[in-house]
Coordinates of C-alpha atoms and ligand atoms in Angstrom, one line a residue:
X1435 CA -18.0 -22.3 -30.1
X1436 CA -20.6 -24.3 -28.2
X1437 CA -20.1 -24.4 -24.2
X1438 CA -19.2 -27.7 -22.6
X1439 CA -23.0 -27.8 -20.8
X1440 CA -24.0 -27.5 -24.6
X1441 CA -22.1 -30.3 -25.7
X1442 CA -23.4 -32.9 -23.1
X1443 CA -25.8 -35.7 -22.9
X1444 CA -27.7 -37.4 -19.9
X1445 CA -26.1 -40.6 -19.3
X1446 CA -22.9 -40.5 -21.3
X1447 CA -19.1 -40.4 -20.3
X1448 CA -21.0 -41.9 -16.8
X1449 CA -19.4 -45.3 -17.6
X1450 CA -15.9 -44.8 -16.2
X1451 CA -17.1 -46.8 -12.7
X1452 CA -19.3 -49.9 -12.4
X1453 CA -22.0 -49.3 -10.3
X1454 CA -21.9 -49.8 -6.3
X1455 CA -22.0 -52.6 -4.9
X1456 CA -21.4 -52.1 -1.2
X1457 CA -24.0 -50.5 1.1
X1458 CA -23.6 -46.7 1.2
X1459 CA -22.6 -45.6 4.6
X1460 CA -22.4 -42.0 4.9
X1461 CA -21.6 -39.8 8.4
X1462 CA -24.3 -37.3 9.3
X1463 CA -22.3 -34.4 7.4
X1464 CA -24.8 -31.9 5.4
X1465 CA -25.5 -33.3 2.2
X1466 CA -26.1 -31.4 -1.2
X1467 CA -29.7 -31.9 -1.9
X1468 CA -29.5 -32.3 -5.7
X1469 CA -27.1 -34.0 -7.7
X1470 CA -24.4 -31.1 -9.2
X1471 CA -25.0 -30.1 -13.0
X1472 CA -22.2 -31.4 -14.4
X1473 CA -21.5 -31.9 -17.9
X1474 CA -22.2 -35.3 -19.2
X1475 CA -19.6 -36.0 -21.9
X1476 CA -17.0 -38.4 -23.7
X1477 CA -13.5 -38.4 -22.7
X1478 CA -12.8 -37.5 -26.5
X1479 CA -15.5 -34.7 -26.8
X1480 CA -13.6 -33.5 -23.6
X1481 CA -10.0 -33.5 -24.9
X1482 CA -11.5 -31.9 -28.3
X1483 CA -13.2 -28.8 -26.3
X1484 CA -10.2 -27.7 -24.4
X1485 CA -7.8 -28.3 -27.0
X1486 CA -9.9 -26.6 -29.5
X1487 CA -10.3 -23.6 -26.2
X1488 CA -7.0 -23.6 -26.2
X1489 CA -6.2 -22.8 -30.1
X1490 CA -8.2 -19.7 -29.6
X1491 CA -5.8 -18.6 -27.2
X1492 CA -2.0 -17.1 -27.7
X1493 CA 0.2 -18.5 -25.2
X1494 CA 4.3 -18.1 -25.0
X1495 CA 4.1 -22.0 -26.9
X1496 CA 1.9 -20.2 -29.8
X1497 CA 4.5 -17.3 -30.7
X1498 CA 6.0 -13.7 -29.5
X1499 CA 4.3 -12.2 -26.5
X1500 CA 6.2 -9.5 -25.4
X1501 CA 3.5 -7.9 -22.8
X1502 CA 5.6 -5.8 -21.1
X1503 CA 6.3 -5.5 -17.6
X1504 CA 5.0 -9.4 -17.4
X1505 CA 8.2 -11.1 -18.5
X1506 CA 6.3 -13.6 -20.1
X1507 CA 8.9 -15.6 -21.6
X1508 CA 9.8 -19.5 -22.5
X1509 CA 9.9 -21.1 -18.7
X1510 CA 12.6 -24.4 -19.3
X1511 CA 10.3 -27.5 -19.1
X1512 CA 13.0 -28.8 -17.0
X1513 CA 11.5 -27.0 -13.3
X1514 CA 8.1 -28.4 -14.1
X1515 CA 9.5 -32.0 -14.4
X1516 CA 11.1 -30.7 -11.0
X1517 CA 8.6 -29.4 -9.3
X1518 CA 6.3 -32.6 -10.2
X1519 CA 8.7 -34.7 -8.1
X1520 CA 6.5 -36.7 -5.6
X1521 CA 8.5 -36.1 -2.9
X1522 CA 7.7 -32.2 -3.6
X1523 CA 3.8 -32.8 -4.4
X1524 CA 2.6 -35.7 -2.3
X1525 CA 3.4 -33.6 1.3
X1526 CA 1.1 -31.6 3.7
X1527 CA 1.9 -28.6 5.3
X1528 CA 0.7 -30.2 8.5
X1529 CA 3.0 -32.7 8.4
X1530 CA 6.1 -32.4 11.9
X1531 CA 9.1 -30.8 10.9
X1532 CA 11.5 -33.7 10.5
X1533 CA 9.4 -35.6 7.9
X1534 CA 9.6 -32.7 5.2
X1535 CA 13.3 -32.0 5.9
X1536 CA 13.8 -32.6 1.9
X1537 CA 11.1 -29.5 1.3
X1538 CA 12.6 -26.8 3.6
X1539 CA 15.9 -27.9 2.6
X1540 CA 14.5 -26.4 -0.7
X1541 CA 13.4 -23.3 0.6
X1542 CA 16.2 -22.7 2.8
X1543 CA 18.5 -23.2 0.0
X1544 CA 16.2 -20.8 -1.9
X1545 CA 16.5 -17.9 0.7
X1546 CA 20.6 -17.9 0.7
X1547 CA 20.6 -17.9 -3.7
X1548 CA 18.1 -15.3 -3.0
X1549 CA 19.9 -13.1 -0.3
X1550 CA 23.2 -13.3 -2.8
X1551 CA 21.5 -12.3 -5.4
X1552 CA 19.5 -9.3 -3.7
X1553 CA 21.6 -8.3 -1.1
X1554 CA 19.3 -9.2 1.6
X1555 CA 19.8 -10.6 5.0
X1556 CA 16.2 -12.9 5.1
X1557 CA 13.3 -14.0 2.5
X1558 CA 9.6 -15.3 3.3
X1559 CA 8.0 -17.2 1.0
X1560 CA 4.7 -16.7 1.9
X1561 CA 3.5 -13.8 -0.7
X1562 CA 1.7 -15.8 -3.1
X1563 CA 2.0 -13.1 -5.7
X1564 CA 3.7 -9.4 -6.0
X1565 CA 1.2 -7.5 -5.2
X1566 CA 1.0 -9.7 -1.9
X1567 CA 4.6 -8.9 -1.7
X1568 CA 4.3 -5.1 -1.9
X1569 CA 1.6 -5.6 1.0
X1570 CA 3.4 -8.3 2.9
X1571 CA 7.0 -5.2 2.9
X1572 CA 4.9 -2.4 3.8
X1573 CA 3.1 -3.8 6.9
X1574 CA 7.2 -5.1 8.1
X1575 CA 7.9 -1.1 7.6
X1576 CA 5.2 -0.1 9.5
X1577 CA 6.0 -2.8 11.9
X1578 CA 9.5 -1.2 11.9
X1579 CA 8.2 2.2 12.6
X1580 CA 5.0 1.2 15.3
X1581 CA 8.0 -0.6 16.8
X1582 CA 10.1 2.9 17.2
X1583 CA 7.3 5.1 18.5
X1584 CA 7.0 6.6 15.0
X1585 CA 3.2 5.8 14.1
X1586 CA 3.1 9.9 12.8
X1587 CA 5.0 8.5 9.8
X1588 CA 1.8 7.9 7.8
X1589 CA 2.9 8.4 3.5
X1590 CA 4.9 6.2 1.3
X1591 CA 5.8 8.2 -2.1
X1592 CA 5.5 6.6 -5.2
X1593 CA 6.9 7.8 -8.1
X1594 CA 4.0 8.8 -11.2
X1595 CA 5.5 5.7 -13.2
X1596 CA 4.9 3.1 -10.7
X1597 CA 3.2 0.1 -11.0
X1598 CA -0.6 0.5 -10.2
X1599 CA -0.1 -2.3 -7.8
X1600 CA 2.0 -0.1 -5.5
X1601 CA -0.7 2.6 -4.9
X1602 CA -2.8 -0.2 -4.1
X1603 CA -0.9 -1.4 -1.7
X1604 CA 0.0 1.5 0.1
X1605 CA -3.5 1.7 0.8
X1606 CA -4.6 -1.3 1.7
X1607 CA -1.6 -1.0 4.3
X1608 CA -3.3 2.0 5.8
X1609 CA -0.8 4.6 4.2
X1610 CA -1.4 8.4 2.5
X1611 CA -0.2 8.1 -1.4
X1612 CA 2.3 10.9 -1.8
X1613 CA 3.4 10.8 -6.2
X1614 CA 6.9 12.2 -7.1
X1615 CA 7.3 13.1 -10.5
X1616 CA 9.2 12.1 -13.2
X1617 CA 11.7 14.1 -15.4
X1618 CA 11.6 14.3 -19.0
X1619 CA 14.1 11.3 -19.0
X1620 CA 11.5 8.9 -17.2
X1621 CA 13.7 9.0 -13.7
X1622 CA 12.8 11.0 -10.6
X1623 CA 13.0 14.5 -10.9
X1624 CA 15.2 14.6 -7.3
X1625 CA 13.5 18.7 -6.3
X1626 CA 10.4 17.5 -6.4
X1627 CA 11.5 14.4 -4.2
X1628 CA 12.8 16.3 -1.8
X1629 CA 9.7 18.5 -1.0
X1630 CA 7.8 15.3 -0.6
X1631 CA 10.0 13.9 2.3
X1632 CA 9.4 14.9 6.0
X1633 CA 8.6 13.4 9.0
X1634 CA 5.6 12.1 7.9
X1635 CA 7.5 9.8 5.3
X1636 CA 7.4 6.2 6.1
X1637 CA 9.2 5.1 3.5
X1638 CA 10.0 5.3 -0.6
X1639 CA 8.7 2.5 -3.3
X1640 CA 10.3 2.0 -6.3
X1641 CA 11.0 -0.2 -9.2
X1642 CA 14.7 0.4 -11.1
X1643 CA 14.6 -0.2 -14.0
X1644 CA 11.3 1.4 -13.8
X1645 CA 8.3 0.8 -15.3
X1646 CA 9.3 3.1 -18.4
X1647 CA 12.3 0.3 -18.7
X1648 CA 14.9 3.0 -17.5
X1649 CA 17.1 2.5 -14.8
X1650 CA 17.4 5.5 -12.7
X1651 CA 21.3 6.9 -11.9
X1652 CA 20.5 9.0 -9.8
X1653 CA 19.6 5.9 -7.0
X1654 CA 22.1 6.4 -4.4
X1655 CA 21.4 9.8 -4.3
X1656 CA 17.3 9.0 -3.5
X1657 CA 17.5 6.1 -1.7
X1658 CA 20.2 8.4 0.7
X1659 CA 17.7 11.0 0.8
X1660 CA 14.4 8.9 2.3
X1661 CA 17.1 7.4 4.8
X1662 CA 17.7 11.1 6.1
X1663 CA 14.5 11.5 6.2
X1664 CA 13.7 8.4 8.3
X1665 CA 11.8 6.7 6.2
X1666 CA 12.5 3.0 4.8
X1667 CA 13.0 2.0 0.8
X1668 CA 10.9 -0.7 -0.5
X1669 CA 12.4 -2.0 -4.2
X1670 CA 9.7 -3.5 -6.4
X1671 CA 11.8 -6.3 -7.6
X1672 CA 9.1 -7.4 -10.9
X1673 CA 11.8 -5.6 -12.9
X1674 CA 14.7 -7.7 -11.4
X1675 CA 15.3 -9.4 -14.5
X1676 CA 17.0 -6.6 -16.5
X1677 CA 19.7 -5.8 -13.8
X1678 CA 20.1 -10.0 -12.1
X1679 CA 23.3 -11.0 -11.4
X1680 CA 24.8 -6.9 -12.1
X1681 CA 23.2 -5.2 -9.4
X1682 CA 21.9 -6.2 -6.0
X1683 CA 19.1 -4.2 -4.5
X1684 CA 20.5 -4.4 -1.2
X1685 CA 23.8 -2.7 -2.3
X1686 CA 21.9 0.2 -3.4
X1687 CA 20.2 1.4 -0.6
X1688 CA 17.1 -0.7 -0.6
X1689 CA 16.0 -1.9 3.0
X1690 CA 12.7 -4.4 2.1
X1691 CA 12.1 -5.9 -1.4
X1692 CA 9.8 -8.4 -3.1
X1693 CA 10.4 -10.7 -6.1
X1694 CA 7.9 -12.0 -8.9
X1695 CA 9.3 -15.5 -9.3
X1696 CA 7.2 -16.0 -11.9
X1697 CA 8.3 -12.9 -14.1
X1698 CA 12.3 -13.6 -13.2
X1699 CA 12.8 -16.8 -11.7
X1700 CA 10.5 -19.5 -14.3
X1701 CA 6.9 -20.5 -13.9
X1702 CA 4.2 -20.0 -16.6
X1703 CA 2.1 -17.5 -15.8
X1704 CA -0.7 -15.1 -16.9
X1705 CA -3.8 -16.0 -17.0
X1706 CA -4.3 -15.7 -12.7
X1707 CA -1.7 -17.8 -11.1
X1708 CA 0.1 -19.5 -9.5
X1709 CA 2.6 -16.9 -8.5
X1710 CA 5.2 -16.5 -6.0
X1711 CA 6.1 -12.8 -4.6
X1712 CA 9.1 -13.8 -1.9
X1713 CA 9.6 -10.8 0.4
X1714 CA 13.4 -9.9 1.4
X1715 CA 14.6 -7.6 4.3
X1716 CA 17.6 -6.5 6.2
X1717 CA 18.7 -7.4 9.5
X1718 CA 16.6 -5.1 11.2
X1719 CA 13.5 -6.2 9.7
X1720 CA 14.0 -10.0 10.3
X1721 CA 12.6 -9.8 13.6
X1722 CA 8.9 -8.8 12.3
X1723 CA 8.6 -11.3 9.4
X1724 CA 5.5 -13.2 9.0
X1725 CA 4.8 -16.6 9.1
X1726 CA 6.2 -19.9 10.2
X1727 CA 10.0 -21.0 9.3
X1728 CA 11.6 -24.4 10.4
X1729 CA 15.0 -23.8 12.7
X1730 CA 16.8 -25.9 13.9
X1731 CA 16.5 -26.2 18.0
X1732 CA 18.6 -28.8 19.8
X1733 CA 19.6 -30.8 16.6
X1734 CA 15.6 -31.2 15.8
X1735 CA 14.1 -29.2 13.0
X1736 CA 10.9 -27.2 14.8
X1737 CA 8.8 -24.5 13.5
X1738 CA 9.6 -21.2 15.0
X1739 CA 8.3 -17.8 14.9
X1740 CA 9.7 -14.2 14.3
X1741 CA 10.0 -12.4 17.8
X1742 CA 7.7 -9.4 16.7
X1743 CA 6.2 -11.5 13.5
X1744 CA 3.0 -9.6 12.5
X1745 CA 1.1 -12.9 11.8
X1746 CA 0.3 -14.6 8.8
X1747 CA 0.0 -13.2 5.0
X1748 CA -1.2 -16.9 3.7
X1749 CA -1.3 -20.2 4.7
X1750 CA 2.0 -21.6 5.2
X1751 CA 5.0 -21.1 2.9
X1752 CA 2.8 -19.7 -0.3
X1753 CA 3.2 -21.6 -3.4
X1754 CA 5.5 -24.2 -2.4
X1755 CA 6.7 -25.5 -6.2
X1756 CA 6.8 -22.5 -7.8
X1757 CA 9.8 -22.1 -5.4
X1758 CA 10.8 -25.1 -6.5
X1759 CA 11.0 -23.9 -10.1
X1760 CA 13.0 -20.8 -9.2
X1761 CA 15.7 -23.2 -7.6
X1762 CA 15.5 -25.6 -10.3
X1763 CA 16.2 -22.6 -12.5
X1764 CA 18.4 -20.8 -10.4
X1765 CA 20.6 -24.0 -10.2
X1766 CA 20.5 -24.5 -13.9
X1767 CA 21.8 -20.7 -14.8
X1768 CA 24.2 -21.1 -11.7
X1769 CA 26.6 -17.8 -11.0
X1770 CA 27.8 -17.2 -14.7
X1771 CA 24.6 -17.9 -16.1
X1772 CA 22.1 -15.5 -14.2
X1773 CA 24.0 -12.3 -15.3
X1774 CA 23.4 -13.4 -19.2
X1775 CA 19.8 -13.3 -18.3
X1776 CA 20.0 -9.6 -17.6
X1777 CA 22.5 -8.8 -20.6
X1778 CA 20.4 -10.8 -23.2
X1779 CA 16.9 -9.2 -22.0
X1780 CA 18.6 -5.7 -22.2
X1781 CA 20.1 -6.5 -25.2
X1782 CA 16.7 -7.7 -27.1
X1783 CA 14.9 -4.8 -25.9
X1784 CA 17.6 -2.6 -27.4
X1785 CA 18.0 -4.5 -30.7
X1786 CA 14.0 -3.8 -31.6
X1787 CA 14.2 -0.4 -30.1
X1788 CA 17.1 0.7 -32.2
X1789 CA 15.5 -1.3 -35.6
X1790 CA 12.0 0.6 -35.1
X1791 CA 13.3 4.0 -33.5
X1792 CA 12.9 5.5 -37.3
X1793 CA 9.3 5.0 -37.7
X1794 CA 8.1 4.3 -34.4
X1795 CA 8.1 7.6 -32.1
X1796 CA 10.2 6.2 -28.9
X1797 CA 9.3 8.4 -24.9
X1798 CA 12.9 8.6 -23.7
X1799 CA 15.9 8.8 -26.4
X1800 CA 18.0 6.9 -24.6
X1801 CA 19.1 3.6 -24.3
X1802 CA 16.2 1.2 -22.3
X1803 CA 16.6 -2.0 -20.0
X1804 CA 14.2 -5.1 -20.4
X1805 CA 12.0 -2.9 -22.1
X1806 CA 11.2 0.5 -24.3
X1807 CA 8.1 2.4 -24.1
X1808 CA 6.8 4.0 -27.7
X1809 CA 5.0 7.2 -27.4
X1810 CA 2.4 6.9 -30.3
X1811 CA 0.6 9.9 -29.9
X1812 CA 1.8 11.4 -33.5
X1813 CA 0.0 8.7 -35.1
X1814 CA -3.1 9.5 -33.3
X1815 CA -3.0 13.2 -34.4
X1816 CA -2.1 12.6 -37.9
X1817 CA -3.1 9.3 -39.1
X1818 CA -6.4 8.4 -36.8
X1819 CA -4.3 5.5 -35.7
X1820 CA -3.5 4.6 -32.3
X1821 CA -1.9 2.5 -29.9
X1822 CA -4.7 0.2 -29.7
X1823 CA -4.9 -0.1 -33.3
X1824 CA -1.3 -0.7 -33.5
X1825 CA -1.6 -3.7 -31.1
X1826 CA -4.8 -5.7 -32.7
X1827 CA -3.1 -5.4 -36.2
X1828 CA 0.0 -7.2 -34.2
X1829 CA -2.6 -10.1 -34.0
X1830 CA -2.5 -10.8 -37.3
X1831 CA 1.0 -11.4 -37.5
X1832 CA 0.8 -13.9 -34.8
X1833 CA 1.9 -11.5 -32.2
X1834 CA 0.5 -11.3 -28.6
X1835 CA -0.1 -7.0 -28.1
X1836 CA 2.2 -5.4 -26.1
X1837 CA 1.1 -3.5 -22.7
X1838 CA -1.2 -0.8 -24.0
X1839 CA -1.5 2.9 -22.5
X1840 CA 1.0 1.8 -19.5
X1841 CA 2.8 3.6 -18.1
X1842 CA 0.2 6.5 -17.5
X1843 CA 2.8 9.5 -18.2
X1844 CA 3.2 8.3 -22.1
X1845 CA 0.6 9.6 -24.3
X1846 CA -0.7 6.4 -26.4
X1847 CA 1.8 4.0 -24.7
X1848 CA 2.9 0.5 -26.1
X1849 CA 5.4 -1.4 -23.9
X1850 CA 7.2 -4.1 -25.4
X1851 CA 9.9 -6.4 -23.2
X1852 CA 10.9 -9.3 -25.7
X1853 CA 12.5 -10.6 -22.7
X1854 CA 15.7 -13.1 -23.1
X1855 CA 14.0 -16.3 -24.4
X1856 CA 13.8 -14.9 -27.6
X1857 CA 16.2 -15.8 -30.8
X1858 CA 17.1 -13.0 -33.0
X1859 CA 15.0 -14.5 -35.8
X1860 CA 11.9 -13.8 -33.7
X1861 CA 12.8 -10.6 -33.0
X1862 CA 14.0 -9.6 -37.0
X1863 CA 10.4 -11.3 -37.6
X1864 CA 8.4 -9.0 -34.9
X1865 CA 10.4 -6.1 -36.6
X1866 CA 9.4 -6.6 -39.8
X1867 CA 5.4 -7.3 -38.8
X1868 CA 5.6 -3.4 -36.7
X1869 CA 7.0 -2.1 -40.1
X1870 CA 4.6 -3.7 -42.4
X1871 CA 1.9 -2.1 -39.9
X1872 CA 3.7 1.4 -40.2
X1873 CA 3.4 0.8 -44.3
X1874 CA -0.4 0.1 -44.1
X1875 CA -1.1 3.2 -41.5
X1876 CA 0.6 5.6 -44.1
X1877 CA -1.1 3.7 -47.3
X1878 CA -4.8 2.4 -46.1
X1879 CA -5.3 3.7 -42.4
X1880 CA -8.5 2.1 -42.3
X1881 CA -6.8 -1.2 -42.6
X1882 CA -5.0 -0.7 -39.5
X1883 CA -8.0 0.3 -37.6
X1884 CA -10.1 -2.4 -38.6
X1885 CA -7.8 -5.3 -37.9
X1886 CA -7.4 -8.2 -36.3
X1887 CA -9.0 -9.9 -39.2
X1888 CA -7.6 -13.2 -38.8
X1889 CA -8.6 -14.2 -35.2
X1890 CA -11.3 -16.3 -34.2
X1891 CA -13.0 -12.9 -32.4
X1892 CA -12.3 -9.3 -33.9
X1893 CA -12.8 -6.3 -31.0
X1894 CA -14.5 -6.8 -27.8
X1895 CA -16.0 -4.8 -25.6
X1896 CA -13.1 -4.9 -22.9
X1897 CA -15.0 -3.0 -20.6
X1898 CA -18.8 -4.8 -20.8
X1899 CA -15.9 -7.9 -20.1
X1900 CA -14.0 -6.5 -16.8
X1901 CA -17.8 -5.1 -15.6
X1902 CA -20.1 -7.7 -16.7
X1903 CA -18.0 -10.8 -16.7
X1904 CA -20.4 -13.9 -17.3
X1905 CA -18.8 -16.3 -15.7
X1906 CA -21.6 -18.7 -14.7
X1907 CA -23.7 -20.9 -17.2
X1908 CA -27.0 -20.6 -16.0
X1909 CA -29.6 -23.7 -17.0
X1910 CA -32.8 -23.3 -18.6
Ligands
PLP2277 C1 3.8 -7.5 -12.3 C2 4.2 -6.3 -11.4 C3 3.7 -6.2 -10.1 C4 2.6 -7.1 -9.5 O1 3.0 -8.4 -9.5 P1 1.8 -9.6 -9.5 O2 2.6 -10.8 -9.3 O3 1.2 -9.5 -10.8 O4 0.9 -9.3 -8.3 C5 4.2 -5.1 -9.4 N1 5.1 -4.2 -9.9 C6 5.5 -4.3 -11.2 C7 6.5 -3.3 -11.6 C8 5.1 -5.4 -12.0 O5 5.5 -5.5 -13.2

């Protein structure tokens, strides 16, 4: 497919505007001293390239997707008709207090669904993503424990199914990565736990369900634990979705947590952005929370600061109408709806789990959340087939591939969250494409290894692309 800079022409689609007929009076700013390469082109040529860019695409509006982990799932068109209100889009951030009284009303209102349905005491909205989230919770429990006296407390442990995101984070907040392992039934094995912790222990992350979709009983026990300990427990929230509305964080032990609104609360995402990662705390955190937040002072609205705030994690209140979405959707569930969320994600996971467990080798024998992790390593050994292959020849049913050889501590890993958008005759359909695979690996292996055949590119080179990514056209 030819590159927009290869489909244009000097001169045309330069009609929109008649030329100038006013004298040109320009400030002394620095001015570019060419004219930018831009693609000359027709309005129609346009609309042609990107749509025909985006047939060669799979979206969550093209068919299954059921990367798991990502929740991507139908997002009602309702919050985006929401969220393109003027009154939401046509504000500034700048803007004094008591002429945007409509948009903090929305992100106050947003903070007490929130605290309900977490069991938190406070919410900042600045995190513009989880990962930024994860960051924006560790520096308020180091704030916590600089605050004390207790700077020796220098390692956050992470359990070896974790996220790679939390890792990351606990070193780019200046911490020691201490990894508690799993059992053989994908929770923390609670011995090895327990030599980890000491005084050197800031503080526990965790995500429950986990990132093997298992939710881990044993939670009161651990999060009691860290607490004896003196350290602080940060709940990943990404995998809210398969517990909302049942359980509340808060309730079980968790001190600081971060949401993805974009995986659990609506907002199309993938692809880089626009995200949302709201970070919750107790009481006893509030006092270091970043950023600005509008309180009323005297009857006037003002912005106000945190006592001991740590500063700024972005500009302002992050992604202001992805917030907007989450109320919008949040509003439209209301209090009976949000628990069916959780009860229809858990039950689609465990529908295609139990309809594949007979071919399909499953990790843990037991019933999953949001999502079930297949251990394909048998068909490696025996058939030459493996997880990878598995996923491409999903591509010729019109299936986005699962998450491939995550989590680390499954041997040829695919994870598959159909999450709760989906109908059952998706599902039976999704079945029946992973069982004709299963077929073709037993009958013509090669088949298997040589697919996708139908898409518009076969295999890439996915590392030449993450190393070398060409991301610039560069002119003759
Ligand atoms: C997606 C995810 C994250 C990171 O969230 P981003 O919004 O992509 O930065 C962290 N932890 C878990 C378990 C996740 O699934």
């Amino acid at each position: 497919m030819k590159l927009v800079f290869e489909r244009s022409v000097p001169g045309r689609g330069q009609d929109i505007f008649s030329p100038c007929d006013v004298p040109v009076s320009l400030p002394s700013v620095p001015l570019r001293a060419e004219e930018p390469k831009l693609p000359e082109i027709s309005e129609n040529e346009l609309v042609r390239h990107y749509t025909k860019l985006a047939k060669r695409a799979h979206g969550v509006n093209d068919g299954f997707y059921p990367l798991g982990s990502c929740t991507m799932k139908h997002n009602p068109k309702i919050n985006e008709r929401v969220a393109a209100l003027p009154g939401f889009t046509n504000v500034h951030p700048l803007q004094p207090a008591e002429t945007v009284t409509g948009c903090t009303e929305v992100l106050d209102t947003l903070e007490d669904y929130l605290c309900e349905i977490t069991g938190m005491d406070a919410i900042t909205f600045q995190p513009a993503a989880g990962a930024q989230g994860e960051f924006t919770g560790l520096l308020l429990i180091k704030s916590y424990h600089h605050d004390r006296g207790d700077d020796q407390r220098n390692e956050i442990i992470i359990p070896d199914s974790a996220h790679g995101t939390n890792p990351a984070s606990a070193t780019m907040a200046g911490y020691k990565t201490i990894v508690t392992k799993s059992n053989e039934d994908g929770m923390i094995d609670l011995e090895d736990l327990k030599s980890k912790l000491s005084d050197k222990t800031a503080g526990l992350m965790l995500t429950n369900p986990n990132t093997v979709g298992i939710f881990d009983t044993n939670i009161f026990e651990i999060t009691r634990l860290v607490h004896e300990a003196g350290g602080l427990c940060y709940y990943d929230g990404a995998n809210l979705k398969a517990v909302i509305g049942l359980v509340r964080p808060g309730d079980i032990g968790f001190d600081v947590i971060h949401l993805n609104l974009h995986k659990t609360f609506s907002t199309p995402h993938g692809g880089g952005g626009p995200g949302s990662g709201p970070v919750g705390c107790k009481d006893f955190l509030k006092e270091f929370m970043p950023g600005l937040r509008v309180r009323e002072v005297e009857g006037k609205p003002v912005y106000t600061r945190a006592p001991k705030s740590y500063g700024n994690m972005t500009g302002f209140y992050g992604n202001f109408l992805v917030n907007v979405r989450a109320l919008a959707y949040i509003a439209f569930n209301g209090r009976e709806g949000i628990p069916m969320l959780a009860k229809n994600a858990v039950l689609n996971a465990n529908y295609m789990m139990e309809k594949l467990k007979d071919i399909y080798p499953m990790a843990y024998n037991r019933t999953c959340m949001h999502e079930f992790v297949m251990g394909l390593g048998k068909f490696e050994k025996e058939n030459h087939v493996s997880a990878l292959d598995i996923a491409k020849a999903l591509l010729d049913f019109g299936i986005h591939p699962p998450t491939m050889y995550f989590p680390l501590i499954v041997d040829e890993a695919l994870m598959i969250e159909p999450t709760e958008t989906e109908c059952k005759e998706v599902l039976d359909e999704a079945i029946e494409a992973f069982r004709k695979i299963y077929e073709t690996m037993l009958a013509a292996p090669s088949q298997v290894v040589q697919s996708p055949v139908s898409t518009p590119v076969r295999r890439l080179d996915e590392v030449k692309a993450a190393r070398e990514p060409v991301l610039r056209y560069t002119f003759e």
